């Protein structure tokens, strides 16, 4: 019984594979929606990169100053509670 060793790298798709993926994307989304999809994906990736850089900067500042106080008076708090109408009951209200 011989154990197989998993490859250390994942092969990336080459030219023909990318053409097939592009063709399937055109069939699924249509040629007019692909630029919009690519643009929104790029914007999302940019926002993710900005957020990651902000966290890295804050962590580096915490390491340098030794200030590990997590209670910030930051006004950039975003409420993630879903907005409902007043006449609707939510699960938290009924429990």
PDB file of C-alpha atoms in Angstrom:
ATOM      1  CA  UNK A   1       0.000   0.000   0.000  1.00  0.00           C
ATOM      2  CA  UNK A   2       1.609   3.208  -1.197  1.00  0.00           C
ATOM      3  CA  UNK A   3       0.386   6.598   0.030  1.00  0.00           C
ATOM      4  CA  UNK A   4      -0.003   9.242  -2.621  1.00  0.00           C
ATOM      5  CA  UNK A   5       1.571  12.596  -2.006  1.00  0.00           C
ATOM      6  CA  UNK A   6      -0.606  15.600  -2.749  1.00  0.00           C
ATOM      7  CA  UNK A   7       0.924  18.132  -5.129  1.00  0.00           C
ATOM      8  CA  UNK A   8       2.402  21.205  -3.494  1.00  0.00           C
ATOM      9  CA  UNK A   9       0.941  23.520  -6.109  1.00  0.00           C
ATOM     10  CA  UNK A  10      -2.384  23.912  -7.826  1.00  0.00           C
ATOM     11  CA  UNK A  11      -2.135  24.163 -11.601  1.00  0.00           C
ATOM     12  CA  UNK A  12      -3.541  27.379 -12.998  1.00  0.00           C
ATOM     13  CA  UNK A  13      -5.719  27.330 -16.094  1.00  0.00           C
ATOM     14  CA  UNK A  14      -3.916  28.056 -19.352  1.00  0.00           C
ATOM     15  CA  UNK A  15      -5.108  29.625 -22.588  1.00  0.00           C
ATOM     16  CA  UNK A  16      -7.687  27.059 -23.738  1.00  0.00           C
ATOM     17  CA  UNK A  17      -9.163  26.685 -20.261  1.00  0.00           C
ATOM     18  CA  UNK A  18      -9.531  30.457 -19.879  1.00  0.00           C
ATOM     19  CA  UNK A  19     -11.298  30.663 -23.240  1.00  0.00           C
ATOM     20  CA  UNK A  20     -13.760  27.971 -22.174  1.00  0.00           C
ATOM     21  CA  UNK A  21     -14.409  29.773 -18.871  1.00  0.00           C
ATOM     22  CA  UNK A  22     -14.935  33.069 -20.734  1.00  0.00           C
ATOM     23  CA  UNK A  23     -17.327  31.398 -23.178  1.00  0.00           C
ATOM     24  CA  UNK A  24     -19.370  29.913 -20.315  1.00  0.00           C
ATOM     25  CA  UNK A  25     -19.448  33.306 -18.572  1.00  0.00           C
ATOM     26  CA  UNK A  26     -20.767  34.943 -21.747  1.00  0.00           C
ATOM     27  CA  UNK A  27     -23.463  32.291 -22.039  1.00  0.00           C
ATOM     28  CA  UNK A  28     -24.512  32.682 -18.391  1.00  0.00           C
ATOM     29  CA  UNK A  29     -24.413  36.443 -17.990  1.00  0.00           C
ATOM     30  CA  UNK A  30     -24.594  37.835 -21.513  1.00  0.00           C
ATOM     31  CA  UNK A  31     -22.006  40.012 -23.186  1.00  0.00           C
ATOM     32  CA  UNK A  32     -23.536  43.272 -21.927  1.00  0.00           C
ATOM     33  CA  UNK A  33     -23.388  42.331 -18.233  1.00  0.00           C
ATOM     34  CA  UNK A  34     -19.793  41.063 -18.124  1.00  0.00           C
ATOM     35  CA  UNK A  35     -18.171  44.560 -17.971  1.00  0.00           C
ATOM     36  CA  UNK A  36     -20.529  45.537 -15.138  1.00  0.00           C
ATOM     37  CA  UNK A  37     -19.748  42.297 -13.321  1.00  0.00           C
ATOM     38  CA  UNK A  38     -16.003  42.827 -13.758  1.00  0.00           C
ATOM     39  CA  UNK A  39     -16.265  46.434 -12.570  1.00  0.00           C
ATOM     40  CA  UNK A  40     -18.208  45.529  -9.433  1.00  0.00           C
ATOM     41  CA  UNK A  41     -15.792  42.689  -8.701  1.00  0.00           C
ATOM     42  CA  UNK A  42     -12.854  45.077  -9.048  1.00  0.00           C
ATOM     43  CA  UNK A  43     -14.494  47.619  -6.750  1.00  0.00           C
ATOM     44  CA  UNK A  44     -15.177  44.935  -4.144  1.00  0.00           C
ATOM     45  CA  UNK A  45     -11.579  43.754  -4.324  1.00  0.00           C
ATOM     46  CA  UNK A  46     -10.385  47.353  -3.924  1.00  0.00           C
ATOM     47  CA  UNK A  47     -12.557  47.873  -0.846  1.00  0.00           C
ATOM     48  CA  UNK A  48     -11.292  44.610   0.628  1.00  0.00           C
ATOM     49  CA  UNK A  49      -7.692  45.696   0.003  1.00  0.00           C
ATOM     50  CA  UNK A  50      -8.316  49.071   1.695  1.00  0.00           C
ATOM     51  CA  UNK A  51      -9.865  47.370   4.714  1.00  0.00           C
ATOM     52  CA  UNK A  52      -7.010  44.876   4.962  1.00  0.00           C
ATOM     53  CA  UNK A  53      -4.423  47.668   4.782  1.00  0.00           C
ATOM     54  CA  UNK A  54      -6.288  49.629   7.476  1.00  0.00           C
ATOM     55  CA  UNK A  55      -6.300  46.625   9.807  1.00  0.00           C
ATOM     56  CA  UNK A  56      -2.612  45.953   9.142  1.00  0.00           C
ATOM     57  CA  UNK A  57      -1.786  49.596   9.880  1.00  0.00           C
ATOM     58  CA  UNK A  58      -3.758  49.539  13.127  1.00  0.00           C
ATOM     59  CA  UNK A  59      -2.085  46.298  14.221  1.00  0.00           C
ATOM     60  CA  UNK A  60       1.351  47.718  13.448  1.00  0.00           C
ATOM     61  CA  UNK A  61       0.544  50.874  15.453  1.00  0.00           C
ATOM     62  CA  UNK A  62      -0.611  48.723  18.368  1.00  0.00           C
ATOM     63  CA  UNK A  63       2.646  46.749  18.260  1.00  0.00           C
ATOM     64  CA  UNK A  64       4.765  49.905  18.155  1.00  0.00           C
ATOM     65  CA  UNK A  65       2.967  51.801  20.908  1.00  0.00           C
ATOM     66  CA  UNK A  66       2.018  48.842  23.090  1.00  0.00           C
ATOM     67  CA  UNK A  67      -1.472  50.356  23.336  1.00  0.00           C
ATOM     68  CA  UNK A  68      -3.912  47.470  23.308  1.00  0.00           C
ATOM     69  CA  UNK A  69      -6.988  49.492  24.274  1.00  0.00           C
ATOM     70  CA  UNK A  70      -9.816  48.196  22.107  1.00  0.00           C
ATOM     71  CA  UNK A  71     -12.391  50.797  23.211  1.00  0.00           C
ATOM     72  CA  UNK A  72     -12.210  53.367  20.440  1.00  0.00           C
ATOM     73  CA  UNK A  73     -14.485  56.375  20.201  1.00  0.00           C
ATOM     74  CA  UNK A  74     -14.568  55.905  16.454  1.00  0.00           C
ATOM     75  CA  UNK A  75     -17.582  57.445  14.726  1.00  0.00           C
ATOM     76  CA  UNK A  76     -17.344  55.062  11.776  1.00  0.00           C
ATOM     77  CA  UNK A  77     -19.617  52.465  13.427  1.00  0.00           C
ATOM     78  CA  UNK A  78     -21.912  50.798  10.931  1.00  0.00           C
ATOM     79  CA  UNK A  79     -25.177  49.353  12.193  1.00  0.00           C
ATOM     80  CA  UNK A  80     -25.731  45.967  10.582  1.00  0.00           C
ATOM     81  CA  UNK A  81     -29.203  45.369  12.035  1.00  0.00           C
ATOM     82  CA  UNK A  82     -31.684  44.918   9.181  1.00  0.00           C
ATOM     83  CA  UNK A  83     -34.150  47.722   8.684  1.00  0.00           C
ATOM     84  CA  UNK A  84     -37.788  46.698   9.110  1.00  0.00           C
ATOM     85  CA  UNK A  85     -41.028  48.569   9.030  1.00  0.00           C
ATOM     86  CA  UNK A  86     -42.563  49.522  12.368  1.00  0.00           C
ATOM     87  CA  UNK A  87     -45.621  47.290  11.907  1.00  0.00           C
ATOM     88  CA  UNK A  88     -43.469  44.204  11.249  1.00  0.00           C
ATOM     89  CA  UNK A  89     -42.295  42.077  14.142  1.00  0.00           C
ATOM     90  CA  UNK A  90     -38.773  40.686  14.100  1.00  0.00           C
ATOM     91  CA  UNK A  91     -37.606  37.472  15.714  1.00  0.00           C
ATOM     92  CA  UNK A  92     -35.921  39.375  18.530  1.00  0.00           C
ATOM     93  CA  UNK A  93     -39.130  41.213  19.407  1.00  0.00           C
ATOM     94  CA  UNK A  94     -41.255  38.066  19.626  1.00  0.00           C
ATOM     95  CA  UNK A  95     -38.801  36.139  21.827  1.00  0.00           C
TER      96      UNK A  95
END
